[in-house]
């Protein structure tokens, strides 16, 4: 289940498909009801499901995030809770609390060197610098369990993707997720730079594994039927329910009216949700400018190449760790 707890955000990232003003946010009661609905109807103890807390910036409604996590912690039908944040709402107390919630995996957006991070992740007036804010918390982030850094690579920073990854490694992060900018126009030279950047990143990761150092790459374990967007029970900030969060994209938010399959008060059947998910890919292809669709698929293919290139080394490092543990 994906809870878009709010569409509001204190940044205006260059590649952001989602930040929007004028939307409501979910309330604490809404997210409790959503967790109850998901655990009662769509997940089981034998086949537990995950809850993803997305935005906008979820920590702008911190009390709602906390209520969702509390509710999910109490239900054995829920395995993990993923919280994605730009980091501005984090502080030492939050990190300590999140670290004490064994189901929670925290994903923090960091795009690399401060120049690129700041160039892409523009703050609204009066908002702190996100890079400095996260860096001030590095000792606490290093102590916190289950912290993943999400590195977004935009067309304008693709040439420096490898250097930016190296910078993030140097800050001490050990868990990563890579995101090429989706639903953006990528020129041919930028796509070439993206492939070269991923190749550089792969070399750095393989070197870490070869040296026996642990490094987690989330992309090795994820798959989705559409680039970037996820299918599932998606509860949007206005309490409407969709089979995909594709409507988050400002480019194609006209799809929202077509993908809605219910509300928190009138939830869909499992079949309606499944059928809606199957239709999403075709709807996306119909709605998107063909140029954007082509460049999105090309950027996604570059990410798939990275993952495919990493599997053999990942398996080798896993076997080496197992052998060391059993000797
Ligand atoms: S932090 Fe996330 S939601 Fe906010 S503007 Fe950036 S990409 Fe969009």
mmCIF file of C-alpha atoms and ligand atoms in Angstrom:
data_model
loop_
_atom_site.group_PDB
_atom_site.id
_atom_site.type_symbol
_atom_site.label_atom_id
_atom_site.label_comp_id
_atom_site.label_asym_id
_atom_site.label_seq_id
_atom_site.Cartn_x
_atom_site.Cartn_y
_atom_site.Cartn_z
ATOM 1 C CA UNK A 1 0.000 0.000 0.000
ATOM 2 C CA UNK A 2 1.234 3.439 -0.885
ATOM 3 C CA UNK A 3 0.018 6.331 1.231
ATOM 4 C CA UNK A 4 0.567 9.693 -0.418
ATOM 5 C CA UNK A 5 0.211 11.411 2.921
ATOM 6 C CA UNK A 6 0.591 14.878 1.411
ATOM 7 C CA UNK A 7 1.332 16.478 -1.954
ATOM 8 C CA UNK A 8 2.929 19.507 -0.304
ATOM 9 C CA UNK A 9 6.694 19.903 -0.288
ATOM 10 C CA UNK A 10 9.233 22.459 0.923
ATOM 11 C CA UNK A 11 11.497 21.821 -2.071
ATOM 12 C CA UNK A 12 10.916 22.241 -5.791
ATOM 13 C CA UNK A 13 13.286 19.712 -7.296
ATOM 14 C CA UNK A 14 14.067 20.159 -10.975
ATOM 15 C CA UNK A 15 12.892 16.662 -11.847
ATOM 16 C CA UNK A 16 9.999 16.383 -9.405
ATOM 17 C CA UNK A 17 6.817 14.936 -10.796
ATOM 18 C CA UNK A 18 4.773 15.410 -7.654
ATOM 19 C CA UNK A 19 5.056 18.547 -5.543
ATOM 20 C CA UNK A 20 1.742 20.380 -5.705
ATOM 21 C CA UNK A 21 -0.021 23.125 -3.840
ATOM 22 C CA UNK A 22 -3.713 23.216 -3.086
ATOM 23 C CA UNK A 23 -4.210 19.565 -2.191
ATOM 24 C CA UNK A 24 -5.470 18.307 1.159
ATOM 25 C CA UNK A 25 -3.293 15.991 3.230
ATOM 26 C CA UNK A 26 -4.351 12.738 4.849
ATOM 27 C CA UNK A 27 -5.257 12.985 8.530
ATOM 28 C CA UNK A 28 -4.164 10.697 11.352
ATOM 29 C CA UNK A 29 -7.589 9.038 11.251
ATOM 30 C CA UNK A 30 -7.293 8.582 7.479
ATOM 31 C CA UNK A 31 -3.994 6.711 7.700
ATOM 32 C CA UNK A 32 -5.226 4.580 10.603
ATOM 33 C CA UNK A 33 -8.273 3.669 8.502
ATOM 34 C CA UNK A 34 -6.056 2.937 5.489
ATOM 35 C CA UNK A 35 -3.747 0.662 7.477
ATOM 36 C CA UNK A 36 -6.772 -1.149 8.942
ATOM 37 C CA UNK A 37 -8.272 -1.562 5.467
ATOM 38 C CA UNK A 38 -5.022 -2.866 3.976
ATOM 39 C CA UNK A 39 -4.361 -5.307 6.816
ATOM 40 C CA UNK A 40 -7.967 -6.557 6.950
ATOM 41 C CA UNK A 41 -8.598 -6.910 3.254
ATOM 42 C CA UNK A 42 -5.452 -6.998 1.147
ATOM 43 C CA UNK A 43 -2.667 -8.546 3.259
ATOM 44 C CA UNK A 44 -2.487 -11.609 5.504
ATOM 45 C CA UNK A 45 -0.175 -12.833 8.238
ATOM 46 C CA UNK A 46 0.997 -15.581 5.875
ATOM 47 C CA UNK A 47 1.543 -13.079 3.033
ATOM 48 C CA UNK A 48 2.258 -9.784 4.747
ATOM 49 C CA UNK A 49 2.396 -6.555 2.753
ATOM 50 C CA UNK A 50 4.451 -3.379 2.901
ATOM 51 C CA UNK A 51 3.335 0.194 3.486
ATOM 52 C CA UNK A 52 5.109 3.051 1.696
ATOM 53 C CA UNK A 53 4.774 6.591 3.002
ATOM 54 C CA UNK A 54 5.283 9.023 0.149
ATOM 55 C CA UNK A 55 4.651 12.637 -0.731
ATOM 56 C CA UNK A 56 5.258 15.431 -1.488
ATOM 57 C CA UNK A 57 7.328 15.542 1.652
ATOM 58 C CA UNK A 58 5.784 13.190 4.237
ATOM 59 C CA UNK A 59 7.482 14.804 7.237
ATOM 60 C CA UNK A 60 5.554 18.028 6.627
ATOM 61 C CA UNK A 61 2.733 16.068 8.276
ATOM 62 C CA UNK A 62 4.901 14.358 10.863
ATOM 63 C CA UNK A 63 2.007 13.481 13.181
ATOM 64 C CA UNK A 64 0.316 11.637 10.309
ATOM 65 C CA UNK A 65 3.505 9.702 9.533
ATOM 66 C CA UNK A 66 3.832 8.726 13.175
ATOM 67 C CA UNK A 67 0.204 7.575 13.307
ATOM 68 C CA UNK A 68 0.686 5.444 10.189
ATOM 69 C CA UNK A 69 3.830 3.827 11.602
ATOM 70 C CA UNK A 70 2.168 3.173 14.969
ATOM 71 C CA UNK A 71 -0.814 1.566 13.227
ATOM 72 C CA UNK A 72 1.398 -0.552 10.957
ATOM 73 C CA UNK A 73 3.565 -1.700 13.870
ATOM 74 C CA UNK A 74 0.475 -3.135 15.564
ATOM 75 C CA UNK A 75 -0.540 -5.300 12.585
ATOM 76 C CA UNK A 76 1.250 -8.583 11.845
ATOM 77 C CA UNK A 77 -0.114 -8.434 8.282
ATOM 78 C CA UNK A 78 2.323 -5.585 7.629
ATOM 79 C CA UNK A 79 5.961 -6.510 7.118
ATOM 80 C CA UNK A 80 7.731 -3.219 6.522
ATOM 81 C CA UNK A 81 7.054 0.507 6.437
ATOM 82 C CA UNK A 82 9.083 2.548 3.961
ATOM 83 C CA UNK A 83 9.384 6.259 4.643
ATOM 84 C CA UNK A 84 10.829 8.470 1.887
ATOM 85 C CA UNK A 85 11.957 11.978 2.804
ATOM 86 C CA UNK A 86 14.057 14.862 1.520
ATOM 87 C CA UNK A 87 15.571 14.888 5.030
ATOM 88 C CA UNK A 88 14.540 18.403 6.054
ATOM 89 C CA UNK A 89 12.059 17.136 8.638
ATOM 90 C CA UNK A 90 14.561 14.807 10.297
ATOM 91 C CA UNK A 91 16.261 15.577 13.585
ATOM 92 C CA UNK A 92 17.995 13.495 16.237
ATOM 93 C CA UNK A 93 14.750 12.652 18.031
ATOM 94 C CA UNK A 94 13.075 11.504 14.841
ATOM 95 C CA UNK A 95 16.045 9.350 13.889
ATOM 96 C CA UNK A 96 16.153 7.777 17.331
ATOM 97 C CA UNK A 97 12.423 7.040 17.210
ATOM 98 C CA UNK A 98 12.494 5.682 13.657
ATOM 99 C CA UNK A 99 15.476 3.512 14.576
ATOM 100 C CA UNK A 100 13.456 1.985 17.415
ATOM 101 C CA UNK A 101 10.660 0.901 15.019
ATOM 102 C CA UNK A 102 11.893 -2.423 13.621
ATOM 103 C CA UNK A 103 9.627 -2.372 10.572
ATOM 104 C CA UNK A 104 10.717 1.055 9.354
ATOM 105 C CA UNK A 105 13.129 1.602 6.476
ATOM 106 C CA UNK A 106 14.063 5.237 5.989
ATOM 107 C CA UNK A 107 14.968 6.528 2.528
ATOM 108 C CA UNK A 108 16.695 9.912 2.360
ATOM 109 C CA UNK A 109 17.161 11.771 -0.924
ATOM 110 C CA UNK A 110 20.761 12.861 -1.557
ATOM 111 C CA UNK A 111 21.974 13.495 -5.071
ATOM 112 C CA UNK A 112 25.722 13.842 -4.488
ATOM 113 C CA UNK A 113 28.119 16.788 -4.360
ATOM 114 C CA UNK A 114 26.543 19.870 -2.759
ATOM 115 C CA UNK A 115 26.668 21.808 -6.028
ATOM 116 C CA UNK A 116 24.597 19.217 -7.870
ATOM 117 C CA UNK A 117 22.342 18.525 -4.893
ATOM 118 C CA UNK A 118 21.574 22.212 -4.467
ATOM 119 C CA UNK A 119 21.240 22.793 -8.190
ATOM 120 C CA UNK A 120 18.574 20.124 -8.484
ATOM 121 C CA UNK A 121 16.840 20.347 -5.112
ATOM 122 C CA UNK A 122 15.783 23.960 -4.886
ATOM 123 C CA UNK A 123 14.330 25.092 -1.591
ATOM 124 C CA UNK A 124 11.294 27.315 -1.237
ATOM 125 C CA UNK A 125 12.075 30.732 0.331
ATOM 126 C CA UNK A 126 12.908 30.474 4.009
ATOM 127 C CA UNK A 127 13.575 26.735 3.861
ATOM 128 C CA UNK A 128 16.904 25.301 5.101
ATOM 129 C CA UNK A 129 19.512 23.940 2.761
ATOM 130 C CA UNK A 130 18.677 20.216 2.470
ATOM 131 C CA UNK A 131 22.290 19.132 1.874
ATOM 132 C CA UNK A 132 23.598 20.942 4.967
ATOM 133 C CA UNK A 133 20.642 19.748 7.039
ATOM 134 C CA UNK A 134 21.258 16.076 6.210
ATOM 135 C CA UNK A 135 25.030 16.407 6.612
ATOM 136 C CA UNK A 136 24.574 17.882 10.101
ATOM 137 C CA UNK A 137 22.834 14.625 10.997
ATOM 138 C CA UNK A 138 25.480 12.284 9.547
ATOM 139 C CA UNK A 139 26.642 10.824 12.892
ATOM 140 C CA UNK A 140 23.028 10.040 13.818
ATOM 141 C CA UNK A 141 22.265 8.682 10.338
ATOM 142 C CA UNK A 142 25.324 6.437 10.565
ATOM 143 C CA UNK A 143 24.046 5.017 13.861
ATOM 144 C CA UNK A 144 20.457 4.592 12.649
ATOM 145 C CA UNK A 145 19.600 1.184 11.229
ATOM 146 C CA UNK A 146 18.041 0.711 7.795
ATOM 147 C CA UNK A 147 18.839 4.070 6.205
ATOM 148 C CA UNK A 148 18.869 4.044 2.391
ATOM 149 C CA UNK A 149 20.081 6.967 0.279
ATOM 150 C CA UNK A 150 18.196 7.605 -2.927
ATOM 151 C CA UNK A 151 20.442 9.227 -5.559
ATOM 152 C CA UNK A 152 18.505 10.822 -8.367
ATOM 153 C CA UNK A 153 20.453 11.353 -11.571
ATOM 154 C CA UNK A 154 19.045 14.095 -13.776
ATOM 155 C CA UNK A 155 19.952 14.681 -17.424
ATOM 156 C CA UNK A 156 22.018 17.697 -16.346
ATOM 157 C CA UNK A 157 24.051 15.701 -13.772
ATOM 158 C CA UNK A 158 24.398 12.403 -15.629
ATOM 159 C CA UNK A 159 28.054 13.149 -16.523
ATOM 160 C CA UNK A 160 28.876 13.364 -12.830
ATOM 161 C CA UNK A 161 26.778 10.385 -11.652
ATOM 162 C CA UNK A 162 29.813 8.303 -10.700
ATOM 163 C CA UNK A 163 31.531 11.186 -8.885
ATOM 164 C CA UNK A 164 28.317 11.986 -7.046
ATOM 165 C CA UNK A 165 27.964 8.371 -5.940
ATOM 166 C CA UNK A 166 31.580 8.416 -4.751
ATOM 167 C CA UNK A 167 30.815 11.539 -2.740
ATOM 168 C CA UNK A 168 27.851 9.849 -1.033
ATOM 169 C CA UNK A 169 29.992 6.799 -0.245
ATOM 170 C CA UNK A 170 32.534 9.181 1.259
ATOM 171 C CA UNK A 171 29.858 10.621 3.531
ATOM 172 C CA UNK A 172 29.492 7.136 5.016
ATOM 173 C CA UNK A 173 26.269 5.893 3.424
ATOM 174 C CA UNK A 174 26.154 2.151 2.725
ATOM 175 C CA UNK A 175 22.669 1.567 1.347
ATOM 176 C CA UNK A 176 21.585 3.002 -1.973
ATOM 177 C CA UNK A 177 18.773 3.306 -4.433
ATOM 178 C CA UNK A 178 19.395 4.820 -7.870
ATOM 179 C CA UNK A 179 16.804 6.775 -9.800
ATOM 180 C CA UNK A 180 17.381 8.252 -13.238
ATOM 181 C CA UNK A 181 15.061 11.216 -13.777
ATOM 182 C CA UNK A 182 11.874 9.784 -15.195
ATOM 183 C CA UNK A 183 9.363 11.437 -17.497
ATOM 184 C CA UNK A 184 11.952 13.990 -18.555
ATOM 185 C CA UNK A 185 13.383 14.564 -22.020
ATOM 186 C CA UNK A 186 16.824 12.911 -22.182
ATOM 187 C CA UNK A 187 19.025 13.820 -25.142
ATOM 188 C CA UNK A 188 21.117 11.087 -26.749
ATOM 189 C CA UNK A 189 24.362 12.487 -25.289
ATOM 190 C CA UNK A 190 22.774 12.643 -21.840
ATOM 191 C CA UNK A 191 21.657 9.027 -22.104
ATOM 192 C CA UNK A 192 25.190 8.062 -23.121
ATOM 193 C CA UNK A 193 26.474 9.935 -20.058
ATOM 194 C CA UNK A 194 23.925 8.120 -17.884
ATOM 195 C CA UNK A 195 25.131 4.735 -19.128
ATOM 196 C CA UNK A 196 28.754 5.749 -18.545
ATOM 197 C CA UNK A 197 27.838 7.047 -15.084
ATOM 198 C CA UNK A 198 26.120 3.788 -14.169
ATOM 199 C CA UNK A 199 29.142 1.883 -15.421
ATOM 200 C CA UNK A 200 31.368 3.987 -13.123
ATOM 201 C CA UNK A 201 28.954 3.379 -10.236
ATOM 202 C CA UNK A 202 29.005 -0.374 -10.935
ATOM 203 C CA UNK A 203 32.815 -0.372 -10.810
ATOM 204 C CA UNK A 204 32.790 1.384 -7.437
ATOM 205 C CA UNK A 205 30.201 -1.001 -6.014
ATOM 206 C CA UNK A 206 32.048 -4.082 -7.266
ATOM 207 C CA UNK A 207 35.252 -2.767 -5.690
ATOM 208 C CA UNK A 208 33.460 -2.409 -2.324
ATOM 209 C CA UNK A 209 32.132 -5.967 -2.532
ATOM 210 C CA UNK A 210 35.466 -7.358 -3.691
ATOM 211 C CA UNK A 211 37.083 -5.785 -0.617
ATOM 212 C CA UNK A 212 34.557 -7.605 1.580
ATOM 213 C CA UNK A 213 32.679 -4.432 2.527
ATOM 214 C CA UNK A 214 28.919 -4.541 2.804
ATOM 215 C CA UNK A 215 26.974 -2.304 0.484
ATOM 216 C CA UNK A 216 23.271 -2.674 -0.243
ATOM 217 C CA UNK A 217 21.699 -1.698 -3.569
ATOM 218 C CA UNK A 218 17.928 -1.683 -3.357
ATOM 219 C CA UNK A 219 17.451 -1.710 -7.131
ATOM 220 C CA UNK A 220 18.695 -5.323 -7.157
ATOM 221 C CA UNK A 221 15.527 -6.375 -5.354
ATOM 222 C CA UNK A 222 12.799 -4.238 -6.895
ATOM 223 C CA UNK A 223 10.701 -4.512 -10.008
ATOM 224 C CA UNK A 224 7.671 -2.555 -11.200
ATOM 225 C CA UNK A 225 5.491 -2.923 -14.287
ATOM 226 C CA UNK A 226 5.913 0.771 -15.125
ATOM 227 C CA UNK A 227 9.050 2.890 -14.732
ATOM 228 C CA UNK A 228 9.184 4.809 -11.450
ATOM 229 C CA UNK A 229 5.553 4.361 -10.450
ATOM 230 C CA UNK A 230 4.274 1.502 -8.317
ATOM 231 C CA UNK A 231 1.117 -0.537 -8.483
ATOM 232 C CA UNK A 232 -0.799 -1.590 -5.395
ATOM 233 C CA UNK A 233 -3.389 -0.045 -3.132
ATOM 234 C CA UNK A 234 -2.602 3.636 -3.567
ATOM 235 C CA UNK A 235 -4.332 6.079 -1.234
ATOM 236 C CA UNK A 236 -3.866 9.607 -2.502
ATOM 237 C CA UNK A 237 -3.796 12.729 -0.322
ATOM 238 C CA UNK A 238 -7.489 13.390 -1.076
ATOM 239 C CA UNK A 239 -8.518 9.894 0.185
ATOM 240 C CA UNK A 240 -9.138 8.583 -3.333
ATOM 241 C CA UNK A 241 -7.863 5.090 -4.100
ATOM 242 C CA UNK A 242 -5.978 4.079 -7.260
ATOM 243 C CA UNK A 243 -4.193 0.920 -8.450
ATOM 244 C CA UNK A 244 -1.028 2.920 -9.221
ATOM 245 C CA UNK A 245 0.590 6.166 -8.127
ATOM 246 C CA UNK A 246 1.005 7.156 -11.766
ATOM 247 C CA UNK A 247 -1.310 10.126 -11.168
ATOM 248 C CA UNK A 248 1.420 11.721 -9.040
ATOM 249 C CA UNK A 249 3.002 12.899 -12.243
ATOM 250 C CA UNK A 250 2.120 16.465 -13.053
ATOM 251 C CA UNK A 251 2.607 15.575 -16.724
ATOM 252 C CA UNK A 252 -0.201 13.039 -16.711
ATOM 253 C CA UNK A 253 -2.373 13.885 -13.739
ATOM 254 C CA UNK A 254 -5.363 13.872 -16.087
ATOM 255 C CA UNK A 255 -5.081 10.123 -15.621
ATOM 256 C CA UNK A 256 -6.222 10.486 -12.020
ATOM 257 C CA UNK A 257 -9.883 10.600 -13.011
ATOM 258 C CA UNK A 258 -9.424 7.452 -15.067
ATOM 259 C CA UNK A 259 -7.468 5.402 -12.560
ATOM 260 C CA UNK A 260 -9.600 6.024 -9.478
ATOM 261 C CA UNK A 261 -11.194 2.776 -8.289
ATOM 262 C CA UNK A 262 -12.586 3.879 -4.930
ATOM 263 C CA UNK A 263 -12.143 5.959 -1.816
ATOM 264 C CA UNK A 264 -11.250 5.194 1.780
ATOM 265 C CA UNK A 265 -14.999 5.089 2.454
ATOM 266 C CA UNK A 266 -15.760 2.947 -0.580
ATOM 267 C CA UNK A 267 -12.695 0.773 -1.122
ATOM 268 C CA UNK A 268 -12.330 -1.309 -4.280
ATOM 269 C CA UNK A 269 -12.536 -5.068 -4.482
ATOM 270 C CA UNK A 270 -9.277 -6.916 -4.994
ATOM 271 C CA UNK A 271 -10.400 -7.661 -8.539
ATOM 272 C CA UNK A 272 -11.097 -4.003 -9.363
ATOM 273 C CA UNK A 273 -7.661 -3.110 -8.029
ATOM 274 C CA UNK A 274 -5.985 -5.887 -10.037
ATOM 275 C CA UNK A 275 -7.826 -5.009 -13.264
ATOM 276 C CA UNK A 276 -7.013 -1.330 -12.802
ATOM 277 C CA UNK A 277 -3.313 -2.149 -12.336
ATOM 278 C CA UNK A 278 -3.241 -4.131 -15.571
ATOM 279 C CA UNK A 279 -4.696 -1.158 -17.469
ATOM 280 C CA UNK A 280 -2.210 1.373 -16.109
ATOM 281 C CA UNK A 281 0.629 0.683 -18.487
ATOM 282 C CA UNK A 282 -1.573 1.146 -21.556
ATOM 283 C CA UNK A 283 -3.083 4.300 -20.107
ATOM 284 C CA UNK A 284 0.393 5.636 -19.463
ATOM 285 C CA UNK A 285 1.472 4.922 -23.017
ATOM 286 C CA UNK A 286 -1.663 6.609 -24.393
ATOM 287 C CA UNK A 287 -1.306 9.689 -22.190
ATOM 288 C CA UNK A 288 2.415 10.388 -22.480
ATOM 289 C CA UNK A 289 4.124 12.403 -25.152
ATOM 290 C CA UNK A 290 5.937 9.719 -27.236
ATOM 291 C CA UNK A 291 9.251 11.560 -26.875
ATOM 292 C CA UNK A 292 8.977 11.528 -23.080
ATOM 293 C CA UNK A 293 7.923 7.904 -23.085
ATOM 294 C CA UNK A 294 10.880 6.908 -25.267
ATOM 295 C CA UNK A 295 13.423 8.766 -23.165
ATOM 296 C CA UNK A 296 11.893 7.400 -19.956
ATOM 297 C CA UNK A 297 12.137 3.849 -21.251
ATOM 298 C CA UNK A 298 15.724 4.468 -22.369
ATOM 299 C CA UNK A 299 16.714 5.845 -18.933
ATOM 300 C CA UNK A 300 14.984 2.890 -17.293
ATOM 301 C CA UNK A 301 16.821 0.476 -19.586
ATOM 302 C CA UNK A 302 20.117 2.055 -18.479
ATOM 303 C CA UNK A 303 19.156 1.357 -14.861
ATOM 304 C CA UNK A 304 18.284 -2.229 -15.766
ATOM 305 C CA UNK A 305 21.717 -2.573 -17.386
ATOM 306 C CA UNK A 306 23.334 -1.430 -14.143
ATOM 307 C CA UNK A 307 21.369 -3.957 -12.116
ATOM 308 C CA UNK A 308 22.075 -6.785 -14.561
ATOM 309 C CA UNK A 309 25.767 -5.949 -14.532
ATOM 310 C CA UNK A 310 25.830 -6.051 -10.719
ATOM 311 C CA UNK A 311 24.120 -9.393 -10.122
ATOM 312 C CA UNK A 312 27.165 -11.676 -10.666
ATOM 313 C CA UNK A 313 29.349 -9.641 -8.301
ATOM 314 C CA UNK A 314 26.539 -9.410 -5.760
ATOM 315 C CA UNK A 315 26.083 -13.194 -5.800
ATOM 316 C CA UNK A 316 29.839 -13.729 -5.475
ATOM 317 C CA UNK A 317 30.048 -11.384 -2.486
ATOM 318 C CA UNK A 318 27.036 -13.025 -0.871
ATOM 319 C CA UNK A 319 28.578 -16.485 -1.266
ATOM 320 C CA UNK A 320 31.906 -15.216 0.083
ATOM 321 C CA UNK A 321 30.153 -13.822 3.162
ATOM 322 C CA UNK A 322 28.279 -17.081 3.708
ATOM 323 C CA UNK A 323 31.490 -19.087 3.363
ATOM 324 C CA UNK A 324 33.270 -16.820 5.848
ATOM 325 C CA UNK A 325 30.372 -17.111 8.305
ATOM 326 C CA UNK A 326 30.322 -20.912 8.175
ATOM 327 C CA UNK A 327 34.110 -21.430 8.452
HETATM 328 S S1 LIG B 1 11.644 16.507 -2.259
HETATM 329 FE FE1 LIG B 1 10.504 14.964 -3.436
HETATM 330 S S2 LIG B 1 8.385 15.708 -3.472
HETATM 331 FE FE2 LIG B 1 9.675 17.437 -2.852
HETATM 332 S S3 LIG B 1 10.081 18.570 -4.718
HETATM 333 FE FE3 LIG B 1 11.777 17.131 -4.405
HETATM 334 S S4 LIG B 1 11.263 15.242 -5.536
HETATM 335 FE FE4 LIG B 1 9.386 16.496 -5.300
#
